[in-house]
Every structure is written in C-alpha cells, then in structure tokens.
PDB file of C-alpha atoms in Angstrom:
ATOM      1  CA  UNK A 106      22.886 -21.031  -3.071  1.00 58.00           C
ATOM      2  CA  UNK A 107      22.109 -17.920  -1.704  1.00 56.00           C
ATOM      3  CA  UNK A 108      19.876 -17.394   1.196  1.00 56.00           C
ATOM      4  CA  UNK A 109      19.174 -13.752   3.176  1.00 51.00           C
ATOM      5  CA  UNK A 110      18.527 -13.760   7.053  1.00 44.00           C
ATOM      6  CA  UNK A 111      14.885 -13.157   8.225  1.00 50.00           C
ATOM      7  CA  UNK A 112      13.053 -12.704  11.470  1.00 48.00           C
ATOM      8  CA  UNK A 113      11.286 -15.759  13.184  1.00 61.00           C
ATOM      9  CA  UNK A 114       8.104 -16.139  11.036  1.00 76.00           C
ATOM     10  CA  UNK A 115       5.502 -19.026  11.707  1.00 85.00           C
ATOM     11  CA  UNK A 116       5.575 -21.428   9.510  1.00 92.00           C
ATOM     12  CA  UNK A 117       3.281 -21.074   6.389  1.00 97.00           C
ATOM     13  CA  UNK A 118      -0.436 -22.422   5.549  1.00 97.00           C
ATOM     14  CA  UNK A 119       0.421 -22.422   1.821  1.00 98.00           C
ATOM     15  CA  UNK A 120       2.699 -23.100  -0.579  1.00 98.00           C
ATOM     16  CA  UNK A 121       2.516 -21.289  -4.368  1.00 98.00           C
ATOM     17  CA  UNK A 122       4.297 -21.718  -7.456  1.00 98.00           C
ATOM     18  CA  UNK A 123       5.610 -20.674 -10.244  1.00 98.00           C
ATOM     19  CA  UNK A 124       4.626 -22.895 -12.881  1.00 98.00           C
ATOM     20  CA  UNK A 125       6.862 -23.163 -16.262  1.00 96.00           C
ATOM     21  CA  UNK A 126      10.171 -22.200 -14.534  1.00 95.00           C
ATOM     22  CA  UNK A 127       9.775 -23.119 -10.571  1.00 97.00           C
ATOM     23  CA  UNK A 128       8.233 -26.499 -11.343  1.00 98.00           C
ATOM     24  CA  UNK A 129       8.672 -27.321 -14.865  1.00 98.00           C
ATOM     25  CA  UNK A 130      11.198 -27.476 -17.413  1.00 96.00           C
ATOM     26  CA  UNK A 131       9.868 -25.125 -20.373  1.00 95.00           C
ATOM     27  CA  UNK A 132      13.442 -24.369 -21.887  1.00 94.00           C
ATOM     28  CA  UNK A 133      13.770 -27.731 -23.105  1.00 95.00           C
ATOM     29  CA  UNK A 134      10.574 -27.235 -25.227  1.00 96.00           C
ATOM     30  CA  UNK A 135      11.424 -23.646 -25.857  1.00 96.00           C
ATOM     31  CA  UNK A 136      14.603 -25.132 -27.426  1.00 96.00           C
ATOM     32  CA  UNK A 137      13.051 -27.773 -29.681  1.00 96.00           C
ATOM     33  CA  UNK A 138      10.781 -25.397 -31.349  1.00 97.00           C
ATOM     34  CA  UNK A 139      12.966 -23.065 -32.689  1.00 97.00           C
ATOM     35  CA  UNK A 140      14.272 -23.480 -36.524  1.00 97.00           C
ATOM     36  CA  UNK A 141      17.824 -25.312 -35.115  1.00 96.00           C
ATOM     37  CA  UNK A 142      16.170 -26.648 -31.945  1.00 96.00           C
ATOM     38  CA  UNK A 143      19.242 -25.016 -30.138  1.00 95.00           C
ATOM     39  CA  UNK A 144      19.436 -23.173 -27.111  1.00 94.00           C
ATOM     40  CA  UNK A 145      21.288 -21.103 -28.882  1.00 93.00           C
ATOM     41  CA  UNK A 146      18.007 -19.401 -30.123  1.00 96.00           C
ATOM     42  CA  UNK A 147      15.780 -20.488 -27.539  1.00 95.00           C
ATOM     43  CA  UNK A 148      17.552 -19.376 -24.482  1.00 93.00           C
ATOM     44  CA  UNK A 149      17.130 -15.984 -26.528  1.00 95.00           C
ATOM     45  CA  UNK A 150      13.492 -16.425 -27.338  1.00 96.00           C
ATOM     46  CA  UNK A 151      12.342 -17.307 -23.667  1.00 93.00           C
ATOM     47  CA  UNK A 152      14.176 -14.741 -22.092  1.00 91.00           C
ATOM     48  CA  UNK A 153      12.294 -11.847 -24.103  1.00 95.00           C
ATOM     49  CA  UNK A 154       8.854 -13.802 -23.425  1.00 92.00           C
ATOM     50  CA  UNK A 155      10.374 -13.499 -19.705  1.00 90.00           C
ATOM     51  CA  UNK A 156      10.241 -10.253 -20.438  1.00 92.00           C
ATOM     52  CA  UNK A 157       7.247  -9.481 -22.175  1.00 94.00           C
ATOM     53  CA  UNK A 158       4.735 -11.292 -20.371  1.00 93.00           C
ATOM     54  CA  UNK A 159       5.998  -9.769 -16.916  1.00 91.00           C
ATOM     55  CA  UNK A 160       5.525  -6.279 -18.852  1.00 91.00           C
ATOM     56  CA  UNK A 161       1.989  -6.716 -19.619  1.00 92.00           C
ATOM     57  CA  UNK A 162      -0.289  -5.955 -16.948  1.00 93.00           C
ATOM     58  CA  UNK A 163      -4.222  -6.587 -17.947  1.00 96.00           C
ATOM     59  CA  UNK A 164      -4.630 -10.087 -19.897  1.00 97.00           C
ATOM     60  CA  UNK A 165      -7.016  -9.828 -22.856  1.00 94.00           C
ATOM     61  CA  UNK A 166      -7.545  -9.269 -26.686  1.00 95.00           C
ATOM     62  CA  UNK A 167      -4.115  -8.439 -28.019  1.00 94.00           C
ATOM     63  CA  UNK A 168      -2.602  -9.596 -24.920  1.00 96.00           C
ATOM     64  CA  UNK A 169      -3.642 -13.125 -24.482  1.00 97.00           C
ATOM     65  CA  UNK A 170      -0.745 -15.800 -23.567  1.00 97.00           C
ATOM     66  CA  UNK A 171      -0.376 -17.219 -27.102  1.00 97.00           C
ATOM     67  CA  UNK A 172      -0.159 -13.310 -28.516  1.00 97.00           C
ATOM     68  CA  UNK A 173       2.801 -12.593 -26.339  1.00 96.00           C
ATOM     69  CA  UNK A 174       4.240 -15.647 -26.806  1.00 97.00           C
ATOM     70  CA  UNK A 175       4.585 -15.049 -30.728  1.00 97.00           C
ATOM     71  CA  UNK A 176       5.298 -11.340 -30.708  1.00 97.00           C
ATOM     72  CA  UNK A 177       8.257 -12.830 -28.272  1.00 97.00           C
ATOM     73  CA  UNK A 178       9.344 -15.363 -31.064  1.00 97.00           C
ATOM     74  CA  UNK A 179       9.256 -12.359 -33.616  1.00 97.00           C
ATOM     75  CA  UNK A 180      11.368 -10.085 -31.362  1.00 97.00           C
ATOM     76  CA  UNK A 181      13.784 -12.679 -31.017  1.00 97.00           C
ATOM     77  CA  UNK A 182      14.025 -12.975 -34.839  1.00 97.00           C
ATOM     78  CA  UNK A 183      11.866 -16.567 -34.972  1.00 97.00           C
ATOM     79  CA  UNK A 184      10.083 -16.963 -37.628  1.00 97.00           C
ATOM     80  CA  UNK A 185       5.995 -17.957 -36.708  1.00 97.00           C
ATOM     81  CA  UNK A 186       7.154 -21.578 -37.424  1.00 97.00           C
ATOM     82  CA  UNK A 187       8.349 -21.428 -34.053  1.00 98.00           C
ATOM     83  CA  UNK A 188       5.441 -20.033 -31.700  1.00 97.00           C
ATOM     84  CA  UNK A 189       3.623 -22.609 -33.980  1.00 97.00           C
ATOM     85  CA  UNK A 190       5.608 -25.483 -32.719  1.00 97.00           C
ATOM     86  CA  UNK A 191       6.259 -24.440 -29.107  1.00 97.00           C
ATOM     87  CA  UNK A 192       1.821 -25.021 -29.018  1.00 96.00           C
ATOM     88  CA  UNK A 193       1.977 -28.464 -30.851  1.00 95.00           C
ATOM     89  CA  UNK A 194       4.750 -29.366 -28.613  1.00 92.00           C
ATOM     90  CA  UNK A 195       3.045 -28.362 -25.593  1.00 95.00           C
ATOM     91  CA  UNK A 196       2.091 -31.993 -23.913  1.00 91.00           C
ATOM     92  CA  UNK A 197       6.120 -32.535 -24.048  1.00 93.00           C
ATOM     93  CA  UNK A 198       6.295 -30.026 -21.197  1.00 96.00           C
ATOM     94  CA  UNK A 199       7.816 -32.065 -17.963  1.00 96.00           C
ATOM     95  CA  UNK A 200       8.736 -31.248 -14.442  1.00 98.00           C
ATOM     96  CA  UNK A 201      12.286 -30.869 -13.015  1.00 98.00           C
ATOM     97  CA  UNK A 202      13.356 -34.193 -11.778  1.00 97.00           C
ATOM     98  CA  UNK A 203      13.192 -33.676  -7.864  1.00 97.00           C
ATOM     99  CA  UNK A 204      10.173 -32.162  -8.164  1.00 98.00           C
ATOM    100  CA  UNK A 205       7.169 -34.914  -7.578  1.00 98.00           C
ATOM    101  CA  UNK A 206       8.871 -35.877  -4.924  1.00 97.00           C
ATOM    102  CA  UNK A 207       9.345 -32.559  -3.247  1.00 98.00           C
ATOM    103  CA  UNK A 208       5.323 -31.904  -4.050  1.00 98.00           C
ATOM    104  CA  UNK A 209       4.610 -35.181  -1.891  1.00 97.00           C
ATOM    105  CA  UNK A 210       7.001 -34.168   0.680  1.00 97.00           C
ATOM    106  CA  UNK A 211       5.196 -31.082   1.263  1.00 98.00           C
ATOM    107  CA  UNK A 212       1.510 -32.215   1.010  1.00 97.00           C
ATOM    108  CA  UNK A 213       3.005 -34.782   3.749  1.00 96.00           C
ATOM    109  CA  UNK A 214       3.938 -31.952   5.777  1.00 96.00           C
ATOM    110  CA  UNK A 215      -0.125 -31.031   5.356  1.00 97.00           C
ATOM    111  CA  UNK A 216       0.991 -27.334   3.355  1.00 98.00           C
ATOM    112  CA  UNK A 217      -1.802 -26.326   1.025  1.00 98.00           C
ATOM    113  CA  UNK A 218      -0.221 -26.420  -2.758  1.00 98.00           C
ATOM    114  CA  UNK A 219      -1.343 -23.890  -5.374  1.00 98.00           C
ATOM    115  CA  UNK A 220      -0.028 -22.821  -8.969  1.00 98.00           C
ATOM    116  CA  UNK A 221      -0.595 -19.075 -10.071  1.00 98.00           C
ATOM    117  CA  UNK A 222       0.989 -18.936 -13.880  1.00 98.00           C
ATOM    118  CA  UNK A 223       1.428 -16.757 -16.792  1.00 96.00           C
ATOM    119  CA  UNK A 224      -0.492 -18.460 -19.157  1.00 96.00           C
ATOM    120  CA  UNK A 225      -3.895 -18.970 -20.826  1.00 97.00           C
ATOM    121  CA  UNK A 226      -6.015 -21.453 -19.049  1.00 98.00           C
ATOM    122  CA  UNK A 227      -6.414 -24.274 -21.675  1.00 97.00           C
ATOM    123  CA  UNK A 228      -2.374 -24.365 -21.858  1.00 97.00           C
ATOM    124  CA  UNK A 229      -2.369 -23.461 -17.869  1.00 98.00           C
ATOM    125  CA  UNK A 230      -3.812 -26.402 -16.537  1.00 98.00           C
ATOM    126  CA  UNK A 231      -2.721 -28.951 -19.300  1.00 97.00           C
ATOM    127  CA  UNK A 232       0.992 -27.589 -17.558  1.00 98.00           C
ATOM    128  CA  UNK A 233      -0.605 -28.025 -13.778  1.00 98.00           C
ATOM    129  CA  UNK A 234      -1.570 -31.474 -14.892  1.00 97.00           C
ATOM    130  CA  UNK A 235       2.831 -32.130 -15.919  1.00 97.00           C
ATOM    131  CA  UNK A 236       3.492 -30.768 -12.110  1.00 98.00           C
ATOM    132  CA  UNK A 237       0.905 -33.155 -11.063  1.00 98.00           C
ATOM    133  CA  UNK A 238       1.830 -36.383 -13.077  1.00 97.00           C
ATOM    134  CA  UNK A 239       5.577 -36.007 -11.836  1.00 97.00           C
ATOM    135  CA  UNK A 240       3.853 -36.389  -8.232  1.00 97.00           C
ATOM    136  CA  UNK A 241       1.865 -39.212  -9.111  1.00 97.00           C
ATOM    137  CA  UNK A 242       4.897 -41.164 -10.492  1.00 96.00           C
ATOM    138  CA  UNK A 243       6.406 -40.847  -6.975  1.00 94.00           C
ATOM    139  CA  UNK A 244       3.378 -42.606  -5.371  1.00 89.00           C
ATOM    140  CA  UNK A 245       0.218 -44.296  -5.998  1.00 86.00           C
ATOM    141  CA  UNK A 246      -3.099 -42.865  -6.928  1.00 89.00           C
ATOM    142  CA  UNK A 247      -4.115 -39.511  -8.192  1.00 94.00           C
ATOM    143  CA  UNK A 248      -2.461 -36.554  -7.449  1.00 97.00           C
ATOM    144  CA  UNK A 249      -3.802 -32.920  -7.288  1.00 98.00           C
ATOM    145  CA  UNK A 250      -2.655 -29.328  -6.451  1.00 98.00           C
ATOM    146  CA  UNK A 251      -5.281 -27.714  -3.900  1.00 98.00           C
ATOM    147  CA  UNK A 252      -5.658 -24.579  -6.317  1.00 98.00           C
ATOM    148  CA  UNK A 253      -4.506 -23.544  -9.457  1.00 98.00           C
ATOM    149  CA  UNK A 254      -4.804 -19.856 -11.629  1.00 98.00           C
ATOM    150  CA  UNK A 255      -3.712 -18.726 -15.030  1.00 98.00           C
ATOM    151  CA  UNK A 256      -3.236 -15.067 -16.150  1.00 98.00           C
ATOM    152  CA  UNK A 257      -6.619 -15.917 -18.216  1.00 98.00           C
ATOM    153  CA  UNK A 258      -8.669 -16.610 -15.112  1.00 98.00           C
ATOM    154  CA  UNK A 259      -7.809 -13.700 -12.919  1.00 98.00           C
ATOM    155  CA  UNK A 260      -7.173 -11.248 -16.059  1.00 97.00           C
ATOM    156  CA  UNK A 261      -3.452 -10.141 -14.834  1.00 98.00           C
ATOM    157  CA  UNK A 262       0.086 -11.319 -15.522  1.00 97.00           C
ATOM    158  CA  UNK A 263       2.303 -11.232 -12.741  1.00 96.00           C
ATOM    159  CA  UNK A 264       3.824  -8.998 -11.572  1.00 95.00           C
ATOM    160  CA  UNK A 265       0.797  -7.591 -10.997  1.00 96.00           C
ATOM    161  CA  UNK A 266      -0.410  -8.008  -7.172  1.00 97.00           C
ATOM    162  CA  UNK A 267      -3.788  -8.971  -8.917  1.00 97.00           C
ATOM    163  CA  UNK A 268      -2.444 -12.198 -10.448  1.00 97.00           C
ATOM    164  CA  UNK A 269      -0.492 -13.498  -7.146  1.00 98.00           C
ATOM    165  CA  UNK A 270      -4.049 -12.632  -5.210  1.00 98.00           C
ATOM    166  CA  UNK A 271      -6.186 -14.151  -7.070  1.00 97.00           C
ATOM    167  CA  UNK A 272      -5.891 -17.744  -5.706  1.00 98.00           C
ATOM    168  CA  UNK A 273      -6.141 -16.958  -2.011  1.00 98.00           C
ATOM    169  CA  UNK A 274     -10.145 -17.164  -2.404  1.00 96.00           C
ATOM    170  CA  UNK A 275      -9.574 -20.637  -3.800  1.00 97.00           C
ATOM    171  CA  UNK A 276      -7.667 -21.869  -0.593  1.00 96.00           C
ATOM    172  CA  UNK A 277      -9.436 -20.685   1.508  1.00 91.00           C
ATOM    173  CA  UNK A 278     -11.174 -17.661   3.943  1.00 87.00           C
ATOM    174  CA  UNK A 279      -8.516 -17.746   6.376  1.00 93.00           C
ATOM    175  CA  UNK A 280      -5.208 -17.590   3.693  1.00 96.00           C
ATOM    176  CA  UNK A 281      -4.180 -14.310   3.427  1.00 97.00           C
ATOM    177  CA  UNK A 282      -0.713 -13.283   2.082  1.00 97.00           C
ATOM    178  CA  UNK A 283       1.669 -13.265   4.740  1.00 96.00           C
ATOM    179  CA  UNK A 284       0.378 -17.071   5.387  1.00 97.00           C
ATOM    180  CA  UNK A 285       1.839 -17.995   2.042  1.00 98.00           C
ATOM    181  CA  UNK A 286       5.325 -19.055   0.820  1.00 98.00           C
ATOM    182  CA  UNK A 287       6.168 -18.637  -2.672  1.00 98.00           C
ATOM    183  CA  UNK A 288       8.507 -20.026  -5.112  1.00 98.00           C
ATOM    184  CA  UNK A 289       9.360 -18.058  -7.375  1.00 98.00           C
ATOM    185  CA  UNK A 290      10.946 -19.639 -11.520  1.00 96.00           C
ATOM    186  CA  UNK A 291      12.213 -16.209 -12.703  1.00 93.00           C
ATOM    187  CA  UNK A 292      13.444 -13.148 -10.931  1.00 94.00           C
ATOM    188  CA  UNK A 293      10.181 -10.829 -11.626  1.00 94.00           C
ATOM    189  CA  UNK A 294       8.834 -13.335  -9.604  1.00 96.00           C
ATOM    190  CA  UNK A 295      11.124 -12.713  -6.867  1.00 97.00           C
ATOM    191  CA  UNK A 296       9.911  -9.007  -6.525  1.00 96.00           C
ATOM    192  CA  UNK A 297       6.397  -9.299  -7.810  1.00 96.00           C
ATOM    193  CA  UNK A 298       5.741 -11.601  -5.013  1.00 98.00           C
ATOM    194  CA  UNK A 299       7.417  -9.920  -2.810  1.00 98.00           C
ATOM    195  CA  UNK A 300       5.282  -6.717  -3.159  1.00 97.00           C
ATOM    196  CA  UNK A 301       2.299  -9.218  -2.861  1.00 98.00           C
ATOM    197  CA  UNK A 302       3.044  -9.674   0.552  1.00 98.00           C
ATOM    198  CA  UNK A 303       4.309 -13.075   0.177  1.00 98.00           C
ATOM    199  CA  UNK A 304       7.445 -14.970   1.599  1.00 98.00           C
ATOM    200  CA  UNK A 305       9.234 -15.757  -1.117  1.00 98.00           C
ATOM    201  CA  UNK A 306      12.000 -18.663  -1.951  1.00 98.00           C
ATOM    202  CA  UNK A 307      13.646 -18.469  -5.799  1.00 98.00           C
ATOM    203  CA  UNK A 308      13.854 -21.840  -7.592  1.00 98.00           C
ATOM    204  CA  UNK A 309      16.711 -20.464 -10.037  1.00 97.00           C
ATOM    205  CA  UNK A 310      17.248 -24.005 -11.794  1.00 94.00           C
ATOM    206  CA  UNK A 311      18.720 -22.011 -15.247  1.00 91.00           C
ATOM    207  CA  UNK A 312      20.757 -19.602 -13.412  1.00 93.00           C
ATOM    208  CA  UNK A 313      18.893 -16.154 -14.044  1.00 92.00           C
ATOM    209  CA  UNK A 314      20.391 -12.940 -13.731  1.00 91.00           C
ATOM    210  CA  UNK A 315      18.472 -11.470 -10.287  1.00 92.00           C
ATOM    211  CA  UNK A 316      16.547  -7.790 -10.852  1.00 87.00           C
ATOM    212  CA  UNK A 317      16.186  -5.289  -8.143  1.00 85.00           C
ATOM    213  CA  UNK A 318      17.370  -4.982  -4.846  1.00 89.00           C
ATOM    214  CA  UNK A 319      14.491  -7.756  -3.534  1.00 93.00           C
ATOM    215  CA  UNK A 320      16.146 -10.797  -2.286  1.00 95.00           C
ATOM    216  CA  UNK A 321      14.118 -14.164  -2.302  1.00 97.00           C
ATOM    217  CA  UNK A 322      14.810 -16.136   1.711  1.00 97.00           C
ATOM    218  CA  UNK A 323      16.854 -18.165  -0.327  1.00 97.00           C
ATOM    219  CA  UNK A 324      17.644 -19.314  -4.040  1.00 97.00           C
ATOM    220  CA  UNK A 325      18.525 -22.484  -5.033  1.00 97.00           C
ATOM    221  CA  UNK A 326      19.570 -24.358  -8.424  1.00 96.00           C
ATOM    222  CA  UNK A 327      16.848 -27.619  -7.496  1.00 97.00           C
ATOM    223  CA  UNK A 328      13.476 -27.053  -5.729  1.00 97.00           C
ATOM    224  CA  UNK A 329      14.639 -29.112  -2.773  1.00 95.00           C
ATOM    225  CA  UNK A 330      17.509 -26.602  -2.560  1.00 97.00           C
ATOM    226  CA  UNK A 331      14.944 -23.832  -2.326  1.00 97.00           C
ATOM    227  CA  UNK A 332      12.774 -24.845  -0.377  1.00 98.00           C
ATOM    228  CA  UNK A 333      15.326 -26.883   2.376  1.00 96.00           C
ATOM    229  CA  UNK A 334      14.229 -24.726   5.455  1.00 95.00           C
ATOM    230  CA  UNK A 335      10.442 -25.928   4.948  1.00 95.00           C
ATOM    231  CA  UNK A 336      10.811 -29.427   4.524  1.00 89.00           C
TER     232      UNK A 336
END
C-alpha cells in the first residue's frame, strides 16, 4: 500500500469509478478468450488495450470500443477469434470480491456513486449492471449506482478531461470536481483524473506499473484498501 500525504480536504459529495479494473475483474475474461485461455496472452492483450484506448481521444467511427478492442487483440498477435470471444463472453464479467460490500458501505455513508468507463454503452452498462449485482448480493432489494457514463455517451476516452466531466451534470448542479473522489483501475487513470480536478485513490488489484510523477492519496491491492480513509 502506498498512500501520499495531503492537506485537510472536506470530505467528498461523490464517489466515481473506474469500471473494468477499479470495480470489476476483466482479466479473468480477458484470459479466457484468448486461443490458450492463459494469462500468458491475455495479460499481454489487455495491457496494449490499456494502452490504446487511453491513447484515443474522440470516440467514434473507427474508434468505437469494440474497434480498439480488436486492433488491441491484433497488436498483441490474437487472432480475431479472440476479440470475438471476449464480446460473447461478456455477461461472465464479475466484480472483485469485497466490492458489493464496499458499494453498500459507502451509499450507507450517503456518498453519491457514479461509473465513468471506457467502453461503448450497450457493453458499458451491461458491466455497471455486474458492479451493481455484486451489491445486491450483499443485501436485499435492488441496487443502483446514482450515475453512470461510457466513452460512447460523452464521445471521449479517458484521459481526456471530457470523459471524467461528463457525469457531473448527472449528479447533480452543485457537484463540481474538487467535490469528487475517484478511484482509479489503471494508472492513466491515476493522472487523467488527476488533471480533472479530482481526488483520486488507485484500486491497483493486478499490480500495475504506475506512469508519471502523479501519485493517487493512496493505492491499494482491494478496494477497501483504497478507499480505507473514507469509510
């Protein structure tokens, strides 16, 4: 664990995250879809998607989420059996295990919860809705994020500031960014939010290599970990 000291702030109005690395675990899927369902290859594969989605900017033709996710597969050397699978085996996607319980400890602690992802919005929000399962399993009843964008809805990939912006309206007229915490899956997170204006904590569950000089308040290898000062 790593954590970096920060002046008094007040505590924050909302918490953001990262979707298919802060609350999810995508490299299991990533894995399974490649020809020898090994990390061996998909550790490989995910890591240049890392990098390719957070060095697009403008989300469009030619740029959509399930574009970059196959010219990642062919960087890496996959054949297009792979991208193919990763979409049929997209329902298997499933949160970390701490992590509906962490969700309900936070909506306990009355934080507004929001998702901003790189991702199309049909595979977006069929994600959101793993996050939000995991939470319902810890409790009764239905169980819902406050907001949630994809790189589809706003038209930007992170790190654009764009992308991290675009779900304020959705919380509401009186979030701006230095009200919100987020938690960032990969390290471009870590500095893209950071230029957003937002606090940011670093839910490094895989052990990532960090990029920059922008430290997150604190890193952690479990959300709970990450997120210990604000709950």
């Amino acid at each position: 664990m790593m954590t970096t000291r920060q002046p008094h702030q007040p505590k924050p109005k909302a918490i953001i995250f990262d979707l298919l690395t802060a609350l999810l675990d995508s490299w299991s899927i990533w894995d399974a879809s490649t020809p020898t369902g090994t990390s061996l290859e998909g550790r490989k594969w995910r890591k240049q998607y890392l990098e390719v989605t957070f060095g697009s900017t403008v989300y469009g033709p030619g740029s959509t989420y399930e574009e970059l996710v196959a010219r990642s597969a062919a960087e890496s050397g996959l054949p297009t059996s792979a991208p193919e699978a990763l979409l049929r085996n997209w329902t298997d996607l499933k949160a970390w295990p701490e992590v509906g319980r962490v969700l309900r400890e936070l909506r306990g602690k009355g934080y507004l919860l929001g998702v901003v992802t790189n991702c199309s919005k049909e595979l977006g929000h069929a994600a959101v809705r793993s996050a939000e399962r995991a939470a319902e399993e810890e409790g009764e009843g239905k169980w819902k994020f406050d907001a949630a964008v994809t790189a589809e809805e706003t038209g930007w990939y992170k790190p654009a500031v764009q992308a991290y912006h675009g779900i304020l309206p959705l919380l509401g007229e009186d979030v701006r960014p230095e009200d919100v915490l987020f938690v960032a899956g990969s390290a471009g997170d870590v500095v893209g939010a950071t230029k957003a204006g937002f606090r940011v904590v670093w839910n490094n569950h895989v052990g990532l290599e960090r990029k920059g000089d922008v430290l997150p308040l604190r890193e952690g290898k479990s959300l709970d970990e990450a997120l210990a000062d604000f709950l």
